[in-house]
PDB file of C-alpha atoms in Angstrom:
ATOM      1  CA  ALA A 144     147.127  38.590 -10.984  1.00 72.00           C
ATOM      2  CA  GLN A 145     144.513  41.330 -10.041  1.00 80.00           C
ATOM      3  CA  SER A 146     144.951  43.711  -7.798  1.00 88.00           C
ATOM      4  CA  VAL A 147     143.417  47.215  -6.864  1.00 93.00           C
ATOM      5  CA  THR A 148     144.394  50.554  -6.248  1.00 96.00           C
ATOM      6  CA  GLN A 149     143.014  53.062  -3.596  1.00 97.00           C
ATOM      7  CA  LEU A 150     144.260  56.325  -4.813  1.00 96.00           C
ATOM      8  CA  ASP A 151     143.812  58.587  -1.491  1.00 96.00           C
ATOM      9  CA  SER A 152     145.071  56.988   1.636  1.00 96.00           C
ATOM     10  CA  HIS A 153     142.785  59.605   3.608  1.00 97.00           C
ATOM     11  CA  VAL A 154     139.895  61.584   2.528  1.00 98.00           C
ATOM     12  CA  SER A 155     138.449  64.283   5.009  1.00 98.00           C
ATOM     13  CA  VAL A 156     134.843  65.605   4.065  1.00 97.00           C
ATOM     14  CA  SER A 157     132.221  67.963   5.829  1.00 97.00           C
ATOM     15  CA  GLU A 158     128.735  66.229   7.445  1.00 97.00           C
ATOM     16  CA  GLY A 159     126.292  66.603   4.965  1.00 97.00           C
ATOM     17  CA  THR A 160     128.794  66.809   1.737  1.00 97.00           C
ATOM     18  CA  PRO A 161     129.619  64.406  -0.907  1.00 97.00           C
ATOM     19  CA  VAL A 162     132.010  61.474  -0.698  1.00 98.00           C
ATOM     20  CA  LEU A 163     134.160  59.911  -3.317  1.00 98.00           C
ATOM     21  CA  LEU A 164     136.601  57.334  -2.681  1.00 98.00           C
ATOM     22  CA  ARG A 165     138.590  56.106  -5.730  1.00 98.00           C
ATOM     23  CA  CYS A 166     139.603  52.722  -6.749  1.00 97.00           C
ATOM     24  CA  ASN A 167     141.562  51.723  -9.798  1.00 96.00           C
ATOM     25  CA  TYR A 168     141.811  47.736 -10.612  1.00 93.00           C
ATOM     26  CA  SER A 169     143.786  45.716 -12.546  1.00 90.00           C
ATOM     27  CA  SER A 170     142.270  42.347 -13.960  1.00 81.00           C
ATOM     28  CA  SER A 171     142.784  40.108 -16.925  1.00 74.00           C
ATOM     29  CA  TYR A 172     139.112  39.075 -17.165  1.00 75.00           C
ATOM     30  CA  SER A 173     135.942  40.331 -15.923  1.00 76.00           C
ATOM     31  CA  PRO A 174     136.308  40.817 -12.167  1.00 82.00           C
ATOM     32  CA  SER A 175     133.918  40.267  -8.912  1.00 87.00           C
ATOM     33  CA  LEU A 176     134.614  43.694  -7.233  1.00 92.00           C
ATOM     34  CA  PHE A 177     133.680  44.864  -3.758  1.00 93.00           C
ATOM     35  CA  TRP A 178     133.558  47.840  -1.205  1.00 96.00           C
ATOM     36  CA  TYR A 179     133.813  46.831   2.717  1.00 96.00           C
ATOM     37  CA  VAL A 180     134.099  49.220   5.680  1.00 96.00           C
ATOM     38  CA  GLN A 181     135.902  49.029   8.563  1.00 94.00           C
ATOM     39  CA  HIS A 182     134.899  50.885  11.199  1.00 91.00           C
ATOM     40  CA  PRO A 183     137.653  51.111  14.435  1.00 85.00           C
ATOM     41  CA  ASN A 184     137.949  48.126  16.316  1.00 78.00           C
ATOM     42  CA  LYS A 185     134.985  46.199  14.654  1.00 81.00           C
ATOM     43  CA  GLY A 186     135.094  43.766  11.486  1.00 85.00           C
ATOM     44  CA  LEU A 187     134.671  44.171   8.286  1.00 91.00           C
ATOM     45  CA  GLN A 188     131.142  44.628   6.568  1.00 93.00           C
ATOM     46  CA  LEU A 189     130.508  44.479   3.054  1.00 93.00           C
ATOM     47  CA  LEU A 190     129.072  47.820   1.281  1.00 95.00           C
ATOM     48  CA  LEU A 191     128.309  46.095  -1.778  1.00 94.00           C
ATOM     49  CA  LYS A 192     129.261  44.368  -5.062  1.00 92.00           C
ATOM     50  CA  TYR A 193     130.059  43.892  -8.493  1.00 91.00           C
ATOM     51  CA  THR A 194     129.348  41.018 -10.352  1.00 82.00           C
ATOM     52  CA  SER A 195     129.077  41.558 -14.312  1.00 76.00           C
ATOM     53  CA  ALA A 196     125.399  42.463 -13.576  1.00 74.00           C
ATOM     54  CA  ALA A 197     124.415  46.402 -13.672  1.00 84.00           C
ATOM     55  CA  THR A 198     127.363  48.954 -13.473  1.00 89.00           C
ATOM     56  CA  LEU A 199     125.824  50.843 -11.337  1.00 94.00           C
ATOM     57  CA  VAL A 200     125.764  48.859  -7.519  1.00 94.00           C
ATOM     58  CA  LYS A 201     123.634  50.148  -4.883  1.00 95.00           C
ATOM     59  CA  GLY A 202     124.719  49.051  -1.726  1.00 94.00           C
ATOM     60  CA  ILE A 203     123.728  50.043   2.166  1.00 94.00           C
ATOM     61  CA  ASN A 204     123.885  53.102   4.025  1.00 94.00           C
ATOM     62  CA  GLY A 205     123.100  55.173   0.711  1.00 96.00           C
ATOM     63  CA  PHE A 206     126.715  54.091  -0.705  1.00 97.00           C
ATOM     64  CA  GLU A 207     127.061  53.367  -4.341  1.00 97.00           C
ATOM     65  CA  ALA A 208     129.597  52.352  -6.803  1.00 97.00           C
ATOM     66  CA  GLU A 209     130.367  52.644 -10.396  1.00 94.00           C
ATOM     67  CA  PHE A 210     131.749  49.724 -12.544  1.00 93.00           C
ATOM     68  CA  LYS A 211     133.500  51.703 -15.480  1.00 92.00           C
ATOM     69  CA  LYS A 212     135.541  49.004 -17.766  1.00 89.00           C
ATOM     70  CA  SER A 213     137.241  51.695 -19.729  1.00 90.00           C
ATOM     71  CA  GLU A 214     138.636  53.288 -17.072  1.00 92.00           C
ATOM     72  CA  THR A 215     139.136  50.411 -14.590  1.00 92.00           C
ATOM     73  CA  SER A 216     137.762  52.161 -11.981  1.00 95.00           C
ATOM     74  CA  PHE A 217     135.042  51.407  -9.534  1.00 96.00           C
ATOM     75  CA  HIS A 218     134.735  54.548  -7.281  1.00 97.00           C
ATOM     76  CA  LEU A 219     132.416  54.778  -4.535  1.00 98.00           C
ATOM     77  CA  THR A 220     130.173  57.768  -3.969  1.00 98.00           C
ATOM     78  CA  LYS A 221     127.767  58.787  -1.522  1.00 98.00           C
ATOM     79  CA  PRO A 222     125.598  61.998  -1.868  1.00 97.00           C
ATOM     80  CA  SER A 223     125.856  62.986   1.638  1.00 97.00           C
ATOM     81  CA  ALA A 224     128.318  62.124   4.347  1.00 97.00           C
ATOM     82  CA  HIS A 225     127.706  61.323   7.873  1.00 96.00           C
ATOM     83  CA  MET A 226     129.382  61.549  11.030  1.00 96.00           C
ATOM     84  CA  SER A 227     128.853  57.359  11.226  1.00 94.00           C
ATOM     85  CA  ASP A 228     130.585  57.179   7.988  1.00 96.00           C
ATOM     86  CA  ALA A 229     133.964  57.823   9.211  1.00 96.00           C
ATOM     87  CA  ALA A 230     135.542  54.478   9.017  1.00 97.00           C
ATOM     88  CA  GLU A 231     138.291  52.912   7.193  1.00 96.00           C
ATOM     89  CA  TYR A 232     137.123  51.466   3.451  1.00 98.00           C
ATOM     90  CA  PHE A 233     138.477  48.617   1.457  1.00 96.00           C
ATOM     91  CA  CYS A 234     138.197  48.281  -2.203  1.00 96.00           C
ATOM     92  CA  VAL A 235     138.632  44.632  -2.909  1.00 93.00           C
ATOM     93  CA  VAL A 236     138.749  42.191  -6.156  1.00 90.00           C
ATOM     94  CA  SER A 237     138.509  38.670  -6.482  1.00 85.00           C
ATOM     95  CA  ASP A 238     141.559  36.581  -7.297  1.00 80.00           C
ATOM     96  CA  PRO A 239     141.167  33.335  -9.273  1.00 74.00           C
ATOM     97  CA  TYR A 240     142.764  30.208  -8.983  1.00 69.00           C
ATOM     98  CA  GLY A 241     143.872  29.617 -12.314  1.00 65.00           C
ATOM     99  CA  SER A 242     140.873  28.763 -14.605  1.00 61.00           C
ATOM    100  CA  SER A 243     138.490  27.983 -11.577  1.00 63.00           C
ATOM    101  CA  ASN A 244     135.784  30.117 -10.085  1.00 67.00           C
ATOM    102  CA  THR A 245     137.175  30.053  -7.023  1.00 71.00           C
ATOM    103  CA  GLY A 246     139.183  32.726  -5.403  1.00 72.00           C
ATOM    104  CA  LYS A 247     140.587  34.766  -2.644  1.00 80.00           C
ATOM    105  CA  LEU A 248     139.975  38.545  -1.857  1.00 85.00           C
ATOM    106  CA  ILE A 249     143.052  40.947  -2.673  1.00 89.00           C
ATOM    107  CA  PHE A 250     142.706  43.979  -0.605  1.00 92.00           C
ATOM    108  CA  GLY A 251     143.418  47.648  -1.746  1.00 94.00           C
ATOM    109  CA  GLN A 252     145.688  49.722   1.119  1.00 94.00           C
ATOM    110  CA  GLY A 253     142.633  51.444   2.751  1.00 96.00           C
ATOM    111  CA  THR A 254     141.468  55.108   2.921  1.00 97.00           C
ATOM    112  CA  THR A 255     140.540  56.372   5.751  1.00 97.00           C
ATOM    113  CA  LEU A 256     137.311  58.895   5.594  1.00 97.00           C
ATOM    114  CA  GLN A 257     137.074  61.630   8.081  1.00 97.00           C
ATOM    115  CA  VAL A 258     133.676  63.478   8.438  1.00 97.00           C
ATOM    116  CA  LYS A 259     133.965  66.719  10.130  1.00 96.00           C
ATOM    117  CA  PRO A 260     130.910  68.438  11.788  1.00 95.00           C
TER     118      PRO A 260
ATOM    119  CA  ASP B  24     126.544  40.865  13.115  1.00 82.00           C
ATOM    120  CA  SER B  25     127.973  38.986  10.377  1.00 86.00           C
ATOM    121  CA  GLY B  26     127.008  35.615  11.945  1.00 92.00           C
ATOM    122  CA  VAL B  27     130.912  34.521  12.203  1.00 96.00           C
ATOM    123  CA  THR B  28     132.443  34.215  15.311  1.00 96.00           C
ATOM    124  CA  GLN B  29     135.820  34.382  16.562  1.00 97.00           C
ATOM    125  CA  THR B  30     137.566  33.248  20.125  1.00 97.00           C
ATOM    126  CA  PRO B  31     139.395  34.902  21.537  1.00 96.00           C
ATOM    127  CA  LYS B  32     138.934  38.514  21.059  1.00 95.00           C
ATOM    128  CA  HIS B  33     142.668  39.451  21.880  1.00 96.00           C
ATOM    129  CA  LEU B  34     145.573  37.093  23.046  1.00 97.00           C
ATOM    130  CA  ILE B  35     148.632  38.717  24.196  1.00 97.00           C
ATOM    131  CA  THR B  36     151.612  36.056  24.413  1.00 97.00           C
ATOM    132  CA  ALA B  37     155.379  35.949  24.166  1.00 97.00           C
ATOM    133  CA  THR B  38     158.209  35.479  21.290  1.00 97.00           C
ATOM    134  CA  GLY B  39     158.273  31.453  20.692  1.00 97.00           C
ATOM    135  CA  GLN B  40     154.803  30.667  21.807  1.00 97.00           C
ATOM    136  CA  ARG B  41     152.067  28.692  20.286  1.00 97.00           C
ATOM    137  CA  VAL B  42     148.527  30.026  19.980  1.00 98.00           C
ATOM    138  CA  THR B  43     145.666  28.770  18.511  1.00 98.00           C
ATOM    139  CA  LEU B  44     142.648  31.115  17.024  1.00 98.00           C
ATOM    140  CA  ARG B  45     139.273  29.559  16.618  1.00 98.00           C
ATOM    141  CA  CYS B  46     136.460  30.502  13.873  1.00 98.00           C
ATOM    142  CA  SER B  47     133.189  29.140  13.593  1.00 98.00           C
ATOM    143  CA  PRO B  48     131.411  30.065  10.073  1.00 97.00           C
ATOM    144  CA  ARG B  49     128.100  31.473   9.368  1.00 97.00           C
ATOM    145  CA  SER B  50     125.046  28.535   9.722  1.00 96.00           C
ATOM    146  CA  GLY B  51     125.025  26.889   6.461  1.00 94.00           C
ATOM    147  CA  ASP B  52     128.610  28.346   5.135  1.00 96.00           C
ATOM    148  CA  LEU B  53     131.262  25.337   3.639  1.00 95.00           C
ATOM    149  CA  SER B  54     134.282  27.505   2.869  1.00 94.00           C
ATOM    150  CA  VAL B  55     136.280  29.712   5.571  1.00 96.00           C
ATOM    151  CA  TYR B  56     138.907  32.136   4.941  1.00 94.00           C
ATOM    152  CA  TRP B  57     142.024  33.319   7.345  1.00 96.00           C
ATOM    153  CA  TYR B  58     143.149  36.656   6.877  1.00 95.00           C
ATOM    154  CA  GLN B  59     146.024  38.886   8.198  1.00 96.00           C
ATOM    155  CA  GLN B  60     145.440  42.714   8.610  1.00 94.00           C
ATOM    156  CA  SER B  61     149.110  44.170  10.192  1.00 93.00           C
ATOM    157  CA  LEU B  62     150.114  47.981   9.503  1.00 88.00           C
ATOM    158  CA  ASP B  63     153.108  47.334   7.390  1.00 88.00           C
ATOM    159  CA  GLN B  64     151.146  44.759   5.331  1.00 88.00           C
ATOM    160  CA  GLY B  65     147.583  45.522   5.279  1.00 90.00           C
ATOM    161  CA  LEU B  66     145.040  42.950   4.597  1.00 91.00           C
ATOM    162  CA  GLN B  67     146.623  39.622   3.330  1.00 92.00           C
ATOM    163  CA  PHE B  68     144.825  36.371   2.423  1.00 91.00           C
ATOM    164  CA  LEU B  69     146.424  33.420   4.296  1.00 94.00           C
ATOM    165  CA  ILE B  70     144.146  29.944   3.581  1.00 93.00           C
ATOM    166  CA  GLN B  71     141.194  28.560   2.133  1.00 92.00           C
ATOM    167  CA  TYR B  72     139.368  25.768   3.098  1.00 93.00           C
ATOM    168  CA  TYR B  73     136.396  24.493   1.859  1.00 92.00           C
ATOM    169  CA  ASN B  74     134.106  21.206   3.638  1.00 94.00           C
ATOM    170  CA  GLY B  75     137.375  20.493   5.653  1.00 94.00           C
ATOM    171  CA  GLU B  76     139.613  20.208   2.669  1.00 92.00           C
ATOM    172  CA  GLU B  77     142.658  22.909   1.907  1.00 91.00           C
ATOM    173  CA  ARG B  78     141.490  25.081  -1.166  1.00 88.00           C
ATOM    174  CA  ALA B  79     144.305  27.402  -1.459  1.00 86.00           C
ATOM    175  CA  LYS B  80     147.137  29.108   0.154  1.00 86.00           C
ATOM    176  CA  GLY B  81     148.088  32.795  -0.074  1.00 87.00           C
ATOM    177  CA  ASN B  82     151.104  34.401   2.246  1.00 82.00           C
ATOM    178  CA  ILE B  83     151.068  32.114   4.896  1.00 92.00           C
ATOM    179  CA  LEU B  84     154.050  31.216   6.831  1.00 93.00           C
ATOM    180  CA  GLU B  85     155.154  27.982   7.466  1.00 95.00           C
ATOM    181  CA  ARG B  86     155.236  28.408  10.932  1.00 96.00           C
ATOM    182  CA  PHE B  87     151.296  28.773  10.772  1.00 97.00           C
ATOM    183  CA  SER B  88     148.949  26.036   9.722  1.00 96.00           C
ATOM    184  CA  ALA B  89     144.948  25.489   9.654  1.00 97.00           C
ATOM    185  CA  GLN B  90     142.464  23.328   9.661  1.00 97.00           C
ATOM    186  CA  GLN B  91     138.882  23.141   8.992  1.00 97.00           C
ATOM    187  CA  PHE B  92     136.831  20.327  11.126  1.00 97.00           C
ATOM    188  CA  PRO B  93     133.840  18.268  10.182  1.00 96.00           C
ATOM    189  CA  ASP B  94     131.643  20.466  12.161  1.00 95.00           C
ATOM    190  CA  LEU B  95     133.027  22.923   9.592  1.00 97.00           C
ATOM    191  CA  HIS B  96     134.731  25.639  12.273  1.00 97.00           C
ATOM    192  CA  SER B  97     138.142  26.639  11.573  1.00 98.00           C
ATOM    193  CA  GLU B  98     141.428  27.047  13.531  1.00 98.00           C
ATOM    194  CA  LEU B  99     144.807  28.555  12.754  1.00 98.00           C
ATOM    195  CA  ASN B 100     147.415  27.874  14.553  1.00 98.00           C
ATOM    196  CA  LEU B 101     150.569  30.025  14.733  1.00 98.00           C
ATOM    197  CA  SER B 102     153.805  28.820  16.752  1.00 97.00           C
ATOM    198  CA  SER B 103     157.454  30.121  17.408  1.00 97.00           C
ATOM    199  CA  LEU B 104     155.837  33.339  17.187  1.00 97.00           C
ATOM    200  CA  GLU B 105     157.602  36.590  16.372  1.00 96.00           C
ATOM    201  CA  LEU B 106     157.249  39.808  17.252  1.00 96.00           C
ATOM    202  CA  GLY B 107     156.206  40.782  13.719  1.00 94.00           C
ATOM    203  CA  ASP B 108     153.348  38.163  14.042  1.00 96.00           C
ATOM    204  CA  SER B 109     151.342  40.767  16.168  1.00 97.00           C
ATOM    205  CA  ALA B 110     148.530  41.465  13.751  1.00 96.00           C
ATOM    206  CA  LEU B 111     144.856  41.570  13.718  1.00 95.00           C
ATOM    207  CA  TYR B 112     143.722  38.308  12.293  1.00 97.00           C
ATOM    208  CA  PHE B 113     140.090  37.740  10.583  1.00 96.00           C
ATOM    209  CA  CYS B 114     138.049  34.639   9.485  1.00 96.00           C
ATOM    210  CA  ALA B 115     135.193  34.945   7.062  1.00 95.00           C
ATOM    211  CA  SER B 116     132.894  32.719   5.282  1.00 95.00           C
ATOM    212  CA  SER B 117     131.524  31.683   2.181  1.00 93.00           C
ATOM    213  CA  VAL B 118     128.694  29.197   0.989  1.00 91.00           C
ATOM    214  CA  VAL B 119     130.849  27.314  -1.253  1.00 85.00           C
ATOM    215  CA  GLY B 120     133.972  29.679  -2.017  1.00 82.00           C
ATOM    216  CA  HIS B 121     133.112  31.101  -5.717  1.00 80.00           C
ATOM    217  CA  LEU B 122     134.666  34.272  -6.814  1.00 75.00           C
ATOM    218  CA  GLU B 123     131.556  36.137  -6.975  1.00 78.00           C
ATOM    219  CA  GLU B 124     130.309  35.218  -3.764  1.00 84.00           C
ATOM    220  CA  THR B 125     130.306  37.546  -0.638  1.00 88.00           C
ATOM    221  CA  GLN B 126     132.516  36.819   2.208  1.00 91.00           C
ATOM    222  CA  TYR B 127     131.179  37.066   5.986  1.00 93.00           C
ATOM    223  CA  PHE B 128     134.033  38.381   8.042  1.00 94.00           C
ATOM    224  CA  GLY B 129     134.395  37.831  11.915  1.00 95.00           C
ATOM    225  CA  PRO B 130     135.095  40.320  14.485  1.00 93.00           C
ATOM    226  CA  GLY B 131     138.839  39.089  14.362  1.00 95.00           C
ATOM    227  CA  THR B 132     141.355  38.083  16.927  1.00 97.00           C
ATOM    228  CA  ARG B 133     143.698  40.409  18.180  1.00 96.00           C
ATOM    229  CA  LEU B 134     147.162  38.874  18.782  1.00 97.00           C
ATOM    230  CA  LEU B 135     150.260  40.907  20.595  1.00 97.00           C
ATOM    231  CA  VAL B 136     153.301  38.989  20.822  1.00 97.00           C
ATOM    232  CA  LEU B 137     155.848  40.454  23.337  1.00 96.00           C
TER     233      LEU B 137
END
């Protein structure tokens, strides 16, 4: 089965500094990987996804992630943090049902991003 | 706004009771998923439907059941509620449920069991 591990439960950065949220995955095949964001008392919003095309994936709000198969990583980055980026971030992998092309999402435990003024 | 709607937003009930959570997928999406988010278990997949048929089950308790209706809306029924069922329940939808598809999430229903 597929799994994801988010290496930091909490990350704190200053506004205007870079953001790095780390995620490692475990998969026996080429996975579909996603990053979702959850703002307080809100639903989940897709930031970006990787589905075996370009390894550097650009998402919304200036976020991007790089798929590194050799390191089984899919870290999320942003060059300059904004106060509005403060939220919970989830690294997610698709887990197929047997050999089918359908599956469910498996979520990491989440990383809380704090942005200090 | 993802286009997925869920009602009600909040629900407070007592142990032993039964509740029904409702979800309307995005227009055109045939696949609906239910997820539970709790402090101790995190976000967990419960069940998936595609065009009215159950496609897959995850960590869904026997006290819980779901269905998808001909108009594609879905309901999650939770019965014999326990304190530990208090959680945020999300519905998501995608076009046909393929692995690489984006799942769009609703705002969630927050259930509190007292």
